[in-house]
Amino acid sequence: MDKLLEFREAVLGYGGRAILPPINFDILKGDFTGVVGPNGAGKTTFLRAVLSLIKPISGKIVRKSGIRFGYVPQKETINEMYPVSAKDIVMMSRFPMSGAILPPGKKDREAVAKALEMVKITDIANKRYGDMSGGQKQRTLIARALAPEPDVLILDEPTNGMDILAEKTMVDLVENLNRENGITVIMVTHILNLVANRAGRLLLLNNHVKSGTTQELLSTESLTETYKGNISVIEGPDGKKYISAV
Amino acid sequence: MRFALISSSLIGLVCSWLGVYVVLRRIVFVGVALAQMSALGVAVGALLDKDPVTFAMIFTIIGVVIFAPEYGGKKIPAEAVIGIGFVASWAFTILVFSKVAHGESDMVNMIQGNILGATERDIDSLLMVLLPVSAIHILFYKQFLFVSFDSEMAGTLGVKSGLWNFIFYLTLGIVVAVSIKVAGVLLVFAFLLLPAVTALLAGKSMKLSFALAALSAVISSVTGLIISFKADLPTGPAIAGTLFVLMLLTAIIAFIIGKIRK
């Protein structure tokens, strides 16, 4: 198995204060990993550690040499006042690849066109970001993460503020990128149902850490223990699992 | 008049470019605070009978170090730290000038500027600073734009966001410091704020916004100088007033176009 990322007894936190117990977890090439937990559970801290924006207090995080991440932040963090189009935003992620001074070249323009095509927003490439719908903004940010041709696509709550249909469309898109393009995905969400039938592996964060395959973790017993409450996992006629609090 | 026009256009060109970032990054108050720190430096230079520009630089760089990083915490927000810096430097500027011979008139000059009194030497010292700063911002346009738009994302792709942010604040501080002596606090701040807003009201892209901001600064410099000459008005406020009128006209036109399109 091709390991892209290994957490070995990694304790995460800020200013020397741990906010999560030690994490032992691997991200394998081609995985779709769901990182699930309520607000304040440490999901963003986990992401920041993956992206090397913070270092573990103890333990270690081993990254495959030369690994490249494509990060999709929550769209609310983007300043909409900038007069920039989808294409401009996606091109920015190619800046580090086009040298310190030179303007982006043909290869960069091709990568941008490909990324826009992958998330199906070629037709709105010149639309101003501030004038886009929530779904279009999210697609733009995913295209920006894809343009540098990353090994791992990391999404932080990509369905925030979306209605139920837009939510499904968005997760379908991420699932397709994983299945059809073979992109390794780490998706952070507070909605377990969103990733329950799509992610192969789960990392559940709720003051403690539980990790494993979705098959192992998605049981009434396991989730009741994780969430310290009565959680029910029902298998539907379509073979999919549905989770609800009882 | 010629030196005034050249000085005002030079300061306007560079300040309006940086102003686009200042407005978009929502750090307008940092610009005011740096301008006031610079004014305090000039006052201290005058008190010690030393080169005021050198002291303006020193004080502005101190300001950059204080204002650039996030000093705010849970109890005191970053805005309050910047506000404290502004109020304290304003108060000390008045106090220091009160102990300088002709301090009162110097202080008025410092606020409203005396761009008509610009000399060839002033233009030389402006060029020595503004040309390298412009070169840095043009050459490293990609880095400044990316870090300004999304510092964290830039960091995940290997861009040294902290370094580029510091260079941005440093160049902003240096430009403000060297410009204050010639143009005064009012005009420098007007150049940082108003052309950028005018450009963002009309600009459809970043590059067009930078170009429009620079154009607005130069047009207002020329128009303001002519108005000040013909109507016998103070030059700095006349240019600042023209910048405001241009911004207001652009806002009205943008509003009308927006209504028609709807």
Coordinates of C-alpha atoms in Angstrom, one line a residue:
Chain A
M1 CA 0.0 0.0 0.0
D2 CA 1.3 3.4 -1.0
K3 CA 1.2 5.5 2.2
L4 CA 1.0 9.3 1.5
L5 CA 0.7 10.4 5.1
E6 CA 1.3 8.7 8.5
F7 CA 0.3 10.1 11.8
R8 CA 2.4 8.4 14.5
E9 CA 1.3 9.2 18.1
A10 CA 0.8 12.7 16.8
V11 CA -0.5 15.1 19.5
L12 CA -2.1 18.2 18.0
G13 CA -2.8 21.5 19.6
Y14 CA -1.7 25.2 20.0
G15 CA 0.8 26.8 22.2
G16 CA 1.9 23.4 23.7
R17 CA -1.8 22.7 24.8
A18 CA -3.1 19.5 23.3
I19 CA -6.6 19.6 22.0
L20 CA -6.7 16.0 20.7
P21 CA -5.3 12.8 22.1
P22 CA -2.5 11.1 20.1
I23 CA -3.5 10.2 16.6
N24 CA -2.3 7.1 14.7
F25 CA -3.7 7.2 11.2
D26 CA -2.6 6.6 7.6
I27 CA -3.7 8.1 4.4
L28 CA -3.3 5.7 1.5
K29 CA -3.1 6.6 -2.2
G30 CA -6.6 6.7 -3.7
D31 CA -8.3 6.8 -0.3
F32 CA -11.5 8.8 0.4
T33 CA -11.2 9.7 4.0
G34 CA -13.9 11.4 6.0
V35 CA -12.9 13.5 9.0
V36 CA -16.0 13.9 11.0
G37 CA -16.9 15.6 14.3
P38 CA -19.0 18.3 15.8
N39 CA -17.9 22.0 15.8
G40 CA -14.8 22.5 18.0
A41 CA -13.8 18.8 17.9
G42 CA -10.4 19.6 16.3
K43 CA -11.2 18.9 12.6
T44 CA -9.6 22.1 11.4
T45 CA -6.6 21.5 13.7
F46 CA -6.2 18.1 12.1
L47 CA -6.3 19.7 8.6
R48 CA -3.8 22.4 9.6
A49 CA -1.4 19.6 10.8
V50 CA -1.8 17.7 7.5
L51 CA -1.0 20.9 5.6
S52 CA 2.1 21.5 7.8
L53 CA 0.6 24.8 9.0
I54 CA 1.1 23.6 12.5
K55 CA 3.6 21.1 13.9
P56 CA 2.6 18.2 16.3
I57 CA 3.3 18.9 20.0
S58 CA 4.7 15.4 20.2
G59 CA 4.8 12.3 18.0
K60 CA 5.3 12.8 14.2
I61 CA 3.6 13.2 10.9
V62 CA 5.4 11.5 8.0
R63 CA 4.7 12.8 4.6
K64 CA 5.7 11.0 1.4
S65 CA 8.5 12.9 -0.2
G66 CA 7.4 15.6 -2.7
I67 CA 3.7 15.2 -1.8
R68 CA 1.5 18.0 -3.0
F69 CA -1.7 19.0 -1.3
G70 CA -4.7 20.8 -2.9
Y71 CA -6.5 22.6 -0.1
V72 CA -10.1 23.8 -0.4
P73 CA -10.8 26.1 2.6
Q74 CA -14.3 27.0 3.7
K75 CA -15.7 29.4 1.1
E76 CA -16.6 31.9 3.8
T77 CA -12.9 32.6 4.3
I78 CA -12.5 34.1 0.8
N79 CA -12.6 37.9 0.5
E80 CA -15.3 38.5 -2.2
M81 CA -14.3 42.2 -2.7
Y82 CA -11.5 41.2 -5.0
P83 CA -12.3 41.8 -8.7
V84 CA -11.2 38.3 -9.7
S85 CA -12.9 35.7 -11.9
A86 CA -13.0 31.9 -11.4
K87 CA -10.1 31.7 -13.9
D88 CA -8.0 34.3 -12.0
I89 CA -8.5 32.4 -8.7
V90 CA -7.6 29.1 -10.2
M91 CA -4.5 30.6 -11.9
M92 CA -3.2 31.9 -8.5
S93 CA -2.5 28.3 -7.4
R94 CA -0.2 27.9 -10.4
F95 CA 1.8 31.0 -9.4
P96 CA 4.3 29.0 -7.3
M97 CA 4.9 26.7 -10.3
S98 CA 5.6 29.4 -12.9
G99 CA 8.8 30.7 -11.2
A100 CA 9.3 33.8 -9.0
I101 CA 9.0 36.5 -11.6
L102 CA 7.8 35.0 -14.9
P103 CA 4.1 35.3 -15.7
P104 CA 2.1 32.0 -16.0
G105 CA 2.9 30.1 -19.2
K106 CA 1.1 27.8 -21.6
K107 CA 1.4 24.8 -19.2
D108 CA -0.2 26.8 -16.4
R109 CA -3.1 28.0 -18.7
E110 CA -3.7 24.3 -19.7
A111 CA -3.7 23.2 -16.1
V112 CA -6.2 25.9 -15.2
A113 CA -8.5 24.9 -18.2
K114 CA -8.3 21.3 -17.2
A115 CA -9.2 22.1 -13.5
L116 CA -12.1 24.2 -14.6
E117 CA -13.3 21.4 -16.8
M118 CA -13.0 18.8 -14.1
V119 CA -15.4 20.7 -11.8
K120 CA -17.6 21.7 -14.8
I121 CA -17.3 25.5 -14.5
T122 CA -15.6 26.3 -17.9
D123 CA -18.7 28.2 -18.9
I124 CA -18.4 30.6 -16.0
A125 CA -14.6 30.9 -16.0
N126 CA -14.8 34.7 -16.5
K127 CA -17.5 35.3 -13.9
R128 CA -16.6 37.4 -10.9
Y129 CA -16.2 35.3 -7.8
G130 CA -18.4 37.7 -5.7
D131 CA -21.3 37.3 -8.2
M132 CA -21.3 33.4 -8.1
S133 CA -23.7 31.1 -6.3
G134 CA -22.5 29.1 -3.3
G135 CA -22.0 26.0 -5.4
Q136 CA -20.1 27.9 -8.1
K137 CA -17.8 29.4 -5.5
Q138 CA -17.1 26.0 -4.0
R139 CA -16.4 24.5 -7.4
T140 CA -14.0 27.4 -8.1
L141 CA -12.1 26.7 -4.9
I142 CA -12.0 23.0 -5.8
A143 CA -10.6 23.8 -9.2
R144 CA -8.0 26.1 -7.6
A145 CA -6.9 23.1 -5.4
L146 CA -6.8 20.8 -8.5
A147 CA -4.8 23.1 -10.8
P148 CA -1.4 22.4 -9.1
E149 CA -2.2 18.7 -9.8
P150 CA -2.1 17.6 -6.2
D151 CA -1.6 14.1 -4.7
V152 CA -4.2 14.8 -2.0
L153 CA -7.3 17.0 -2.2
I154 CA -8.3 18.3 1.2
L155 CA -11.8 19.9 1.6
D156 CA -12.9 21.7 4.8
E157 CA -16.7 21.6 5.2
P158 CA -17.3 22.0 1.4
T159 CA -21.1 21.9 1.8
N160 CA -21.5 24.7 4.4
G161 CA -24.5 26.8 3.7
M162 CA -25.8 24.7 0.9
D163 CA -29.3 23.3 0.5
I164 CA -29.8 19.5 0.5
L165 CA -29.6 19.1 -3.3
A166 CA -26.5 21.3 -3.8
E167 CA -25.0 19.4 -0.9
K168 CA -25.5 16.1 -2.8
T169 CA -24.2 17.5 -6.1
M170 CA -21.1 18.7 -4.3
V171 CA -20.3 15.4 -2.6
D172 CA -21.0 13.6 -5.9
L173 CA -18.4 15.8 -7.6
V174 CA -15.8 15.0 -4.9
E175 CA -16.6 11.3 -5.1
N176 CA -16.2 11.4 -8.9
L177 CA -12.8 13.1 -8.6
N178 CA -11.8 10.3 -6.2
R179 CA -13.2 7.4 -8.3
E180 CA -12.6 8.6 -11.8
N181 CA -9.5 10.7 -11.5
G182 CA -7.9 8.6 -8.7
I183 CA -7.4 11.7 -6.5
T184 CA -6.9 11.0 -2.8
V185 CA -9.5 12.9 -0.8
I186 CA -9.6 14.0 2.8
M187 CA -13.0 15.6 3.5
V188 CA -13.8 17.3 6.7
T189 CA -17.5 17.6 7.7
H190 CA -19.7 17.8 10.7
I191 CA -22.3 15.7 8.9
L192 CA -21.6 12.0 9.2
N193 CA -24.3 11.0 6.7
L194 CA -22.6 13.1 4.0
V195 CA -19.5 10.8 3.9
A196 CA -21.0 7.6 5.4
N197 CA -21.5 5.9 2.1
R198 CA -18.7 7.4 0.1
A199 CA -15.6 7.5 2.3
G200 CA -13.6 4.3 2.6
R201 CA -12.0 5.4 5.8
L202 CA -13.2 7.6 8.7
L203 CA -11.5 9.6 11.4
L204 CA -14.0 10.4 14.1
L205 CA -13.1 13.3 16.4
N206 CA -15.1 14.1 19.4
N207 CA -12.8 14.8 22.4
H208 CA -11.3 11.5 21.5
V209 CA -10.1 10.0 18.2
K210 CA -11.4 6.9 16.5
S211 CA -10.2 5.8 13.1
G212 CA -10.7 2.8 10.8
T213 CA -12.6 1.7 7.8
T214 CA -16.1 3.0 7.3
Q215 CA -17.3 -0.6 7.5
E216 CA -15.8 -1.0 11.0
L217 CA -16.9 2.3 12.4
L218 CA -20.4 2.6 11.1
S219 CA -22.2 0.5 13.6
T220 CA -24.7 1.5 16.2
E221 CA -22.3 0.3 19.0
S222 CA -19.3 2.1 17.7
L223 CA -21.0 5.4 17.1
T224 CA -22.9 5.3 20.3
E225 CA -19.6 5.0 22.1
T226 CA -17.9 7.7 20.0
Y227 CA -20.7 10.3 20.4
K228 CA -21.6 9.3 24.0
G229 CA -25.3 9.1 23.0
N230 CA -27.8 6.9 21.3
I231 CA -26.9 6.7 17.7
S232 CA -28.7 4.4 15.3
V233 CA -27.3 3.0 12.1
I234 CA -29.9 1.7 9.7
E235 CA -29.2 -0.1 6.4
G236 CA -31.6 1.0 3.7
P237 CA -33.0 -1.1 0.9
D238 CA -30.4 0.4 -1.4
G239 CA -27.7 -1.1 0.8
K240 CA -26.6 2.4 2.1
K241 CA -26.2 3.2 5.7
Y242 CA -28.2 6.0 7.4
I243 CA -27.3 7.5 10.7
S244 CA -29.5 9.2 13.1
A245 CA -29.6 10.2 16.8
V246 CA -32.2 8.4 18.7
Chain B
M1 CA 4.5 74.0 -9.8
R2 CA 6.4 71.5 -12.0
F3 CA 8.1 69.9 -9.0
A4 CA 4.7 69.8 -7.2
L5 CA 3.1 68.1 -10.1
I6 CA 5.9 65.5 -10.4
S7 CA 6.0 64.8 -6.7
S8 CA 2.2 64.5 -6.4
S9 CA 2.0 62.2 -9.4
L10 CA 4.9 60.0 -8.2
I11 CA 3.4 59.7 -4.7
G12 CA -0.1 59.2 -6.2
L13 CA 1.1 56.5 -8.5
V14 CA 2.8 54.3 -5.9
C15 CA 0.4 55.0 -3.0
S16 CA -2.7 54.3 -5.2
W17 CA -1.1 50.9 -6.3
L18 CA -0.4 49.9 -2.7
G19 CA -3.8 51.4 -1.7
V20 CA -5.6 48.7 -3.8
Y21 CA -4.2 46.1 -1.5
V22 CA -4.8 48.3 1.6
V23 CA -8.5 48.6 0.8
L24 CA -8.9 45.0 -0.3
R25 CA -7.1 43.6 2.8
R26 CA -9.3 45.8 5.0
I27 CA -6.3 47.5 6.6
V28 CA -7.1 51.1 5.9
F29 CA -6.6 52.0 9.5
V30 CA -3.1 50.5 9.4
G31 CA -2.4 53.1 6.6
V32 CA -3.6 55.9 8.8
A33 CA -1.6 54.7 11.8
L34 CA 1.6 54.3 9.8
A35 CA 1.1 57.8 8.4
Q36 CA 0.8 59.2 11.9
M37 CA 3.8 57.2 13.1
S38 CA 5.7 58.7 10.2
A39 CA 4.5 62.2 11.3
L40 CA 5.8 61.5 14.8
G41 CA 9.2 60.6 13.2
V42 CA 9.3 63.9 11.4
A43 CA 8.5 65.8 14.6
V44 CA 11.2 64.0 16.5
G45 CA 13.7 64.7 13.7
A46 CA 12.7 68.4 13.8
L47 CA 13.1 68.5 17.6
L48 CA 16.6 66.9 17.4
D49 CA 17.5 69.0 14.3
K50 CA 18.2 65.8 12.3
D51 CA 17.0 64.6 8.9
P52 CA 13.2 64.2 9.4
V53 CA 12.9 61.6 6.6
T54 CA 15.4 59.2 8.4
F55 CA 13.3 59.5 11.6
A56 CA 10.1 59.1 9.7
M57 CA 11.5 55.9 8.3
I58 CA 12.6 54.6 11.7
F59 CA 9.3 55.4 13.3
T60 CA 7.3 53.9 10.4
I61 CA 9.3 50.7 10.5
I62 CA 8.6 50.4 14.2
G63 CA 4.9 50.9 13.2
V64 CA 5.2 48.1 10.7
V65 CA 6.6 45.7 13.3
I66 CA 3.8 46.6 15.7
F67 CA 0.9 46.6 13.2
A68 CA 1.9 43.9 10.7
P69 CA 1.6 40.8 12.8
E70 CA -1.6 39.9 14.7
Y71 CA -1.0 41.3 18.1
G72 CA -4.6 41.1 19.0
G73 CA -5.8 38.4 21.3
K74 CA -8.9 37.3 23.0
K75 CA -9.0 40.4 25.2
I76 CA -7.7 43.1 22.9
P77 CA -8.5 42.9 19.2
A78 CA -5.8 43.8 16.6
E79 CA -7.9 46.9 15.6
A80 CA -7.5 48.2 19.1
V81 CA -3.7 47.8 19.0
I82 CA -3.6 49.8 15.7
G83 CA -5.9 52.4 17.2
I84 CA -3.7 52.8 20.3
G85 CA -0.7 53.2 18.0
F86 CA -2.6 55.9 16.0
V87 CA -3.8 57.9 19.0
A88 CA -0.5 57.7 20.9
S89 CA 1.6 58.8 17.9
W90 CA -0.9 61.6 17.2
A91 CA -0.7 62.8 20.8
F92 CA 3.1 62.6 20.9
T93 CA 3.4 64.4 17.5
I94 CA 1.5 67.4 19.0
L95 CA 3.6 67.2 22.2
V96 CA 6.9 67.0 20.3
F97 CA 6.0 69.8 17.9
S98 CA 5.0 72.0 20.9
K99 CA 8.7 72.0 21.9
V100 CA 10.0 72.8 18.4
A101 CA 10.6 76.4 17.2
H102 CA 7.9 77.1 14.6
G103 CA 6.4 73.8 15.6
E104 CA 2.8 75.0 15.1
S105 CA 3.3 75.9 11.4
D106 CA 5.4 72.7 10.9
M107 CA 2.5 70.7 12.3
V108 CA 0.0 72.3 9.9
N109 CA 2.4 71.6 7.0
M110 CA 2.7 68.0 8.3
I111 CA -1.0 67.5 8.2
Q112 CA -2.1 69.3 5.0
G113 CA 1.4 69.1 3.4
N114 CA 3.2 71.7 1.4
I115 CA 3.5 70.0 -1.9
L116 CA 4.0 73.4 -3.7
G117 CA 7.2 73.7 -1.8
A118 CA 8.6 70.5 -3.3
T119 CA 12.1 70.8 -4.5
E120 CA 14.3 68.9 -7.0
R121 CA 16.0 67.3 -4.0
D122 CA 12.6 66.1 -2.7
I123 CA 11.9 64.4 -6.1
D124 CA 15.3 62.7 -6.0
S125 CA 14.6 61.3 -2.5
L126 CA 11.2 60.2 -3.6
L127 CA 12.6 58.5 -6.7
M128 CA 15.3 56.7 -4.6
V129 CA 12.5 55.0 -2.6
L130 CA 9.5 54.9 -4.9
L131 CA 11.4 53.3 -7.9
P132 CA 12.7 50.3 -6.1
V133 CA 9.4 49.8 -4.3
S134 CA 7.5 49.9 -7.6
A135 CA 10.0 47.5 -9.1
I136 CA 9.5 45.0 -6.2
H137 CA 5.8 45.2 -6.6
I138 CA 5.8 44.8 -10.3
L139 CA 8.3 42.0 -10.4
F140 CA 6.7 40.1 -7.5
Y141 CA 3.1 40.9 -8.4
K142 CA 2.1 37.2 -8.3
Q143 CA 3.4 36.8 -4.7
F144 CA 1.8 40.0 -3.4
L145 CA -1.5 39.2 -5.0
F146 CA -1.7 35.6 -3.9
V147 CA -0.7 36.3 -0.3
S148 CA -3.0 39.3 -0.2
F149 CA -6.0 37.2 -1.6
D150 CA -5.5 34.0 0.4
S151 CA -2.4 33.9 2.6
E152 CA -3.1 30.5 4.0
M153 CA -3.6 28.9 0.6
A154 CA -0.5 30.5 -0.7
G155 CA 1.4 29.0 2.4
T156 CA 0.1 25.5 1.6
L157 CA 1.7 25.8 -1.8
G158 CA 5.1 26.8 -0.5
V159 CA 4.8 30.6 -0.8
K160 CA 6.4 32.2 2.2
S161 CA 3.3 34.1 3.2
G162 CA 4.8 35.6 6.4
L163 CA 7.8 37.0 4.5
W164 CA 5.7 38.5 1.7
N165 CA 3.2 40.0 4.1
F166 CA 6.1 41.6 6.0
I167 CA 7.7 42.9 2.7
F168 CA 4.3 44.4 1.8
Y169 CA 3.9 46.2 5.1
L170 CA 7.6 47.3 5.0
T171 CA 7.3 48.8 1.5
L172 CA 4.0 50.4 2.5
G173 CA 5.7 51.9 5.6
I174 CA 8.7 53.2 3.6
V175 CA 6.5 54.7 0.9
V176 CA 4.3 56.5 3.6
A177 CA 7.4 57.7 5.4
V178 CA 9.1 59.3 2.4
S179 CA 5.9 60.7 1.1
I180 CA 4.6 62.4 4.3
K181 CA 7.5 64.8 4.3
V182 CA 6.6 66.2 0.9
A183 CA 2.8 65.7 0.7
G184 CA 1.6 65.6 4.3
V185 CA -0.5 63.1 6.2
L186 CA -3.8 64.2 4.6
L187 CA -2.7 63.8 1.0
V188 CA -0.8 60.6 1.5
F189 CA -3.7 58.9 3.2
A190 CA -6.1 60.3 0.5
F191 CA -3.8 58.7 -2.1
L192 CA -3.8 55.4 -0.3
L193 CA -7.6 55.2 0.0
L194 CA -9.6 57.2 -2.6
P195 CA -8.0 56.1 -5.9
A196 CA -8.2 52.4 -4.8
V197 CA -11.9 52.8 -4.0
T198 CA -12.6 54.6 -7.3
A199 CA -10.8 51.8 -9.2
L200 CA -12.6 49.0 -7.4
L201 CA -15.9 50.6 -8.1
A202 CA -15.1 50.6 -11.8
G203 CA -12.5 47.9 -12.3
K204 CA -13.5 44.4 -13.6
S205 CA -10.1 42.8 -12.9
M206 CA -7.1 43.3 -10.6
K207 CA -4.9 44.6 -13.3
L208 CA -7.5 47.1 -14.5
S209 CA -8.1 48.2 -10.9
F210 CA -4.4 48.9 -10.4
A211 CA -4.3 50.9 -13.7
L212 CA -7.5 52.9 -12.9
A213 CA -6.2 53.7 -9.4
A214 CA -3.0 55.1 -10.9
L215 CA -4.9 57.0 -13.5
S216 CA -7.3 58.5 -10.9
A217 CA -4.3 59.6 -8.8
V218 CA -2.6 61.3 -11.7
I219 CA -5.8 63.0 -13.0
S220 CA -6.6 64.3 -9.5
S221 CA -3.0 65.5 -9.0
V222 CA -3.2 67.6 -12.2
T223 CA -6.7 68.8 -11.6
G224 CA -6.2 69.5 -7.9
L225 CA -3.1 71.5 -8.6
I226 CA -4.8 73.6 -11.3
I227 CA -7.8 74.2 -9.0
S228 CA -5.5 75.2 -6.1
F229 CA -3.6 77.6 -8.4
K230 CA -6.7 79.2 -10.0
A231 CA -8.8 79.4 -6.8
D232 CA -5.9 80.2 -4.4
L233 CA -6.6 77.1 -2.3
P234 CA -4.2 74.9 -0.3
T235 CA -2.9 72.3 -2.7
G236 CA -2.9 69.1 -0.6
P237 CA -6.6 69.4 0.4
A238 CA -7.5 70.5 -3.2
I239 CA -6.0 67.3 -4.6
A240 CA -7.6 65.2 -1.9
G241 CA -10.9 66.9 -2.6
T242 CA -10.6 66.2 -6.3
L243 CA -9.8 62.5 -5.5
F244 CA -13.0 62.4 -3.5
V245 CA -15.1 64.0 -6.2
L246 CA -13.8 61.6 -8.8
M247 CA -14.6 58.7 -6.4
L248 CA -18.1 60.1 -5.8
L249 CA -18.8 60.5 -9.6
T250 CA -17.5 56.9 -10.2
A251 CA -19.8 55.6 -7.4
I252 CA -22.8 57.4 -8.9
I253 CA -22.1 56.1 -12.4
A254 CA -21.5 52.6 -11.1
F255 CA -24.8 52.8 -9.2
I256 CA -26.7 54.0 -12.3
I257 CA -25.2 51.3 -14.5
G258 CA -26.0 48.7 -11.9
K259 CA -29.7 49.8 -11.8
I260 CA -29.9 49.8 -15.6
R261 CA -28.4 46.3 -15.8
K262 CA -31.0 45.0 -13.3

